[in-house]
Short mmCIF file of C-alpha atoms in Angstrom, two decimals:
data_model
loop_
_atom_site.label_atom_id
_atom_site.label_comp_id
_atom_site.label_asym_id
_atom_site.label_seq_id
_atom_site.Cartn_x
_atom_site.Cartn_y
_atom_site.Cartn_z
CA ASP A 93 32.39 3.37 31.13
CA ALA A 94 35.28 5.02 28.50
CA LYS A 95 38.26 2.97 29.42
CA THR A 96 40.40 6.88 28.74
CA THR A 97 41.40 9.62 29.74
CA GLN A 98 42.16 12.81 28.49
CA PRO A 99 42.21 16.47 29.35
CA THR A 100 39.49 18.71 29.49
CA SER A 101 40.73 21.54 27.03
CA MET A 102 43.83 22.54 25.52
CA ASP A 103 44.70 25.38 23.62
CA CYS A 104 47.33 25.38 20.51
CA ALA A 105 48.67 28.22 18.79
CA GLU A 106 48.17 28.38 14.75
CA GLY A 107 50.95 26.49 12.83
CA ARG A 108 52.33 24.87 15.96
CA ALA A 109 52.27 21.46 16.74
CA ALA A 110 49.13 20.01 18.66
CA ASN A 111 50.13 17.36 21.31
CA LEU A 112 47.10 15.46 22.91
CA PRO A 113 47.78 13.46 25.50
CA CYS A 114 45.50 10.18 26.07
CA ASN A 115 45.54 7.29 29.51
CA HIS A 116 44.11 4.19 28.66
CA SER A 117 45.88 1.90 31.37
CA THR A 118 43.95 -0.88 31.37
CA ILE A 119 44.39 -1.92 27.80
CA SER A 120 43.86 -5.31 26.75
CA GLY A 121 46.61 -7.03 24.17
CA ASN A 122 43.54 -6.51 21.81
CA GLU A 123 42.37 -2.93 21.62
CA TYR A 124 43.15 -0.58 19.15
CA VAL A 125 43.82 3.33 20.10
CA TYR A 126 41.22 5.11 17.86
CA TRP A 127 41.77 8.72 17.30
CA TYR A 128 38.21 11.10 16.70
CA ARG A 129 37.08 14.19 16.21
CA GLN A 130 34.03 16.23 16.53
CA ILE A 131 34.20 19.80 14.56
CA HIS A 132 31.50 21.92 16.04
CA SER A 133 27.68 21.19 14.26
CA GLN A 134 29.23 18.22 12.79
CA GLY A 135 29.37 14.74 12.98
CA PRO A 136 32.92 12.62 14.31
CA GLN A 137 35.37 11.90 12.18
CA TYR A 138 38.01 9.06 11.79
CA ILE A 139 41.90 10.24 12.22
CA ILE A 140 44.02 7.38 12.89
CA HIS A 141 44.18 4.17 14.86
CA GLY A 142 47.03 2.20 16.14
CA LEU A 143 48.13 -1.22 17.87
CA LYS A 144 51.24 -0.93 19.08
CA ASN A 145 53.53 1.28 16.35
CA ASN A 146 53.53 4.68 15.74
CA GLU A 147 51.18 5.28 12.86
CA THR A 148 51.61 8.61 10.48
CA ASN A 149 48.65 10.06 8.05
CA GLU A 150 48.01 12.73 6.05
CA MET A 151 45.79 14.09 8.93
CA ALA A 152 48.44 13.37 12.33
CA SER A 153 50.54 10.69 13.65
CA LEU A 154 50.04 8.56 16.75
CA ILE A 155 52.71 7.91 19.20
CA ILE A 156 52.26 4.71 21.23
CA THR A 157 53.75 3.94 24.16
CA GLU A 158 55.80 0.91 24.39
CA ASP A 159 53.77 -0.43 27.87
CA ARG A 160 50.83 0.67 25.31
CA LYS A 161 49.23 2.50 28.85
CA SER A 162 49.24 5.90 27.19
CA SER A 163 49.36 7.86 23.48
CA THR A 164 49.45 11.19 22.04
CA LEU A 165 48.04 12.44 18.88
CA ILE A 166 49.44 14.74 16.54
CA LEU A 167 48.90 17.50 14.49
CA PRO A 168 51.94 18.65 13.40
CA HIS A 169 50.79 22.33 11.66
CA ALA A 170 47.57 23.12 13.19
CA THR A 171 45.23 25.51 12.15
CA LEU A 172 42.08 27.23 13.09
CA ARG A 173 39.76 24.37 10.89
CA ASP A 174 41.48 21.82 13.48
CA THR A 175 39.31 23.47 16.51
CA ALA A 176 37.42 20.61 17.90
CA VAL A 177 37.15 17.98 20.16
CA TYR A 178 39.19 15.37 20.18
CA TYR A 179 38.02 11.72 21.37
CA CYS A 180 40.74 9.27 22.26
CA ILE A 181 38.52 5.71 22.21
CA VAL A 182 40.17 2.30 22.71
CA ARG A 183 38.01 -0.63 20.50
CA VAL A 184 38.07 -4.43 20.94
CA VAL A 185 39.31 -6.16 17.82
CA TYR A 186 39.03 -9.91 17.66
CA GLY A 187 39.24 -12.15 14.26
CA GLY A 188 36.92 -10.47 11.47
CA SER A 189 35.52 -8.34 14.01
CA GLN A 190 35.87 -5.00 16.34
CA GLY A 191 34.23 -3.97 18.96
CA ASN A 192 32.08 -0.94 19.37
CA LEU A 193 33.13 2.71 19.67
CA ILE A 194 32.73 4.13 22.86
CA PHE A 195 33.02 7.70 23.50
CA GLY A 196 34.47 9.67 26.18
CA LYS A 197 34.57 13.26 26.96
CA GLY A 198 37.39 14.00 25.05
CA THR A 199 39.48 17.33 24.57
CA LYS A 200 38.10 20.69 23.53
CA LEU A 201 41.24 21.89 21.27
CA SER A 202 40.86 25.65 20.73
CA VAL A 203 43.62 26.64 18.48
CA LYS A 204 44.14 30.46 18.47
CA PRO A 205 45.49 32.91 15.56
CA SER B 277 34.82 7.27 2.77
CA ALA B 278 30.86 6.86 2.90
CA VAL B 279 28.35 9.70 2.24
CA ILE B 280 25.93 9.52 4.63
CA SER B 281 22.52 11.55 4.75
CA GLN B 282 19.95 12.10 7.21
CA LYS B 283 16.29 13.46 6.94
CA PRO B 284 15.45 15.66 8.23
CA SER B 285 18.11 17.76 9.72
CA ARG B 286 16.87 19.28 12.55
CA ASP B 287 12.77 19.33 13.65
CA ILE B 288 10.97 20.52 16.63
CA CYS B 289 8.53 18.21 17.91
CA GLN B 290 5.75 18.31 20.43
CA ARG B 291 5.89 15.65 23.26
CA GLY B 292 3.85 12.47 23.01
CA THR B 293 4.47 12.71 19.75
CA SER B 294 6.60 10.38 17.25
CA LEU B 295 9.34 11.13 15.03
CA THR B 296 10.95 8.84 12.27
CA ILE B 297 14.92 9.39 11.15
CA GLN B 298 16.78 8.16 8.18
CA CYS B 299 20.16 6.99 7.80
CA GLN B 300 20.70 6.83 3.73
CA VAL B 301 24.37 5.75 2.69
CA ASP B 302 25.72 6.17 -0.73
CA SER B 303 27.75 2.46 -1.23
CA GLN B 304 26.37 -1.17 0.78
CA VAL B 305 27.55 -1.11 4.10
CA THR B 306 28.00 -4.23 7.12
CA MET B 307 27.54 -1.83 10.12
CA MET B 308 24.96 0.64 10.77
CA PHE B 309 24.74 2.23 13.86
CA TRP B 310 22.86 4.77 15.99
CA TYR B 311 23.91 7.19 18.78
CA ARG B 312 22.17 9.98 20.59
CA GLN B 313 24.20 13.12 21.88
CA GLN B 314 22.44 15.19 24.11
CA PRO B 315 23.19 18.72 24.65
CA GLY B 316 27.13 19.48 25.66
CA GLN B 317 27.58 15.60 26.34
CA SER B 318 29.46 12.89 23.96
CA LEU B 319 28.31 10.66 22.30
CA THR B 320 25.93 7.44 22.91
CA LEU B 321 25.35 4.47 21.67
CA ILE B 322 21.84 3.28 21.18
CA ALA B 323 21.93 0.26 18.81
CA THR B 324 23.82 -1.38 15.90
CA ALA B 325 21.12 -1.74 13.13
CA ASN B 326 20.83 -5.17 11.61
CA GLN B 327 19.37 -6.20 8.42
CA GLY B 328 16.56 -8.76 8.55
CA SER B 329 16.70 -8.66 12.41
CA GLU B 330 15.86 -7.14 15.38
CA ALA B 331 18.61 -4.34 16.36
CA THR B 332 20.90 -4.82 19.37
CA TYR B 333 20.54 -2.11 21.92
CA GLU B 334 23.01 -0.76 24.58
CA SER B 335 21.66 -1.07 28.38
CA GLY B 336 19.45 1.74 28.55
CA PHE B 337 17.72 1.65 25.13
CA VAL B 338 14.60 -0.26 24.55
CA ILE B 339 13.46 -1.26 21.35
CA ASP B 340 9.67 0.15 22.34
CA LYS B 341 11.40 3.69 22.47
CA PHE B 342 13.57 3.58 20.37
CA PRO B 343 12.50 0.95 17.17
CA ILE B 344 14.83 0.44 14.37
CA SER B 345 14.38 -0.99 10.86
CA ARG B 346 17.41 -2.01 8.39
CA PRO B 347 15.75 -3.20 4.84
CA ASN B 348 18.74 -3.38 3.12
CA LEU B 349 22.15 -2.09 3.14
CA THR B 350 21.74 1.45 2.47
CA PHE B 351 19.53 2.90 4.44
CA SER B 352 18.13 2.36 7.86
CA THR B 353 15.71 4.20 10.47
CA LEU B 354 15.36 5.14 14.18
CA THR B 355 11.98 6.20 15.54
CA VAL B 356 12.02 7.71 18.34
CA SER B 357 8.36 7.49 20.21
CA ASN B 358 6.23 9.23 22.83
CA MET B 359 8.82 11.86 22.56
CA SER B 360 9.53 14.20 26.23
CA PRO B 361 11.33 17.14 26.13
CA GLU B 362 14.60 14.76 27.43
CA ASP B 363 14.90 13.41 24.36
CA SER B 364 16.24 16.50 22.39
CA SER B 365 19.85 15.44 21.41
CA ILE B 366 21.46 15.16 18.42
CA TYR B 367 21.04 11.73 16.76
CA LEU B 368 23.75 10.53 14.87
CA CYS B 369 23.62 7.40 12.14
CA SER B 370 27.30 5.29 11.94
CA VAL B 371 28.77 3.21 9.19
CA ALA B 372 31.34 0.98 9.09
CA GLY B 373 32.51 -1.94 6.89
CA LEU B 374 32.29 -0.09 2.93
CA ALA B 375 32.12 -3.31 0.40
CA GLY B 376 35.06 -4.15 -0.95
CA GLN B 377 36.80 -3.49 2.75
CA SER B 378 38.16 -6.45 4.45
CA SER B 379 37.29 -4.37 7.91
CA TYR B 380 35.37 -2.16 9.49
CA ASN B 381 38.20 0.03 10.88
CA GLU B 382 37.31 3.39 9.32
CA GLN B 383 33.88 4.04 10.98
CA PHE B 384 31.78 7.27 9.21
CA PHE B 385 29.49 9.61 10.64
CA GLY B 386 26.50 11.36 9.34
CA PRO B 387 25.82 15.30 10.01
CA GLY B 388 22.91 14.41 12.51
CA THR B 389 19.67 14.86 13.37
CA ARG B 390 18.59 17.95 15.61
CA LEU B 391 15.97 17.20 17.52
CA THR B 392 13.94 19.39 19.87
CA VAL B 393 11.05 18.32 21.93
CA LEU B 394 8.84 21.00 23.91
#
């Protein structure tokens, strides 16, 4: 079973920031938080990942709470092309190996004009 | 990033038959995976394709139903055997550990194969 909880769906106005929450209250010390998204009829796309510090890349920002029990993915200026299902996944990382990606149901984000 | 292609992109098959799906990557990768996405559902990991040895299957999936080959670092096949309508899904190939990278942090997915079983 997935170890994360996400809202089923969210709406966001085009041009606004989209803030997608994720709860992972049972996360352990060797687990990272990953975000992927799946646009309709395509394979999932990697967005960002982090351990405990906030992370930012060209696609999004990831804010992880100090206790690591929850996180928020931020799309700073959502466009219609950001409409997709967003998956928050916790994944074991130890030594030189990573655990498998286990997908939950995700959040369906609809960006509206 | 890795460019992943899958063949066929879609197919309609009769029950009781088998279909082999091919996954080709444009660079050598350490890890290759096969996922299933049933209609309206999330992705489920079927197995990890291991080069030179038998695939590692997740709970609920068996080699007789989903035989997997991985002859080299850029290619893998998944066969869906003795198909039934319940096998109608999208099957996705995924890779991690690109040559020259020290970690598997990024995992890339192919476009998927849409299978309909009548």
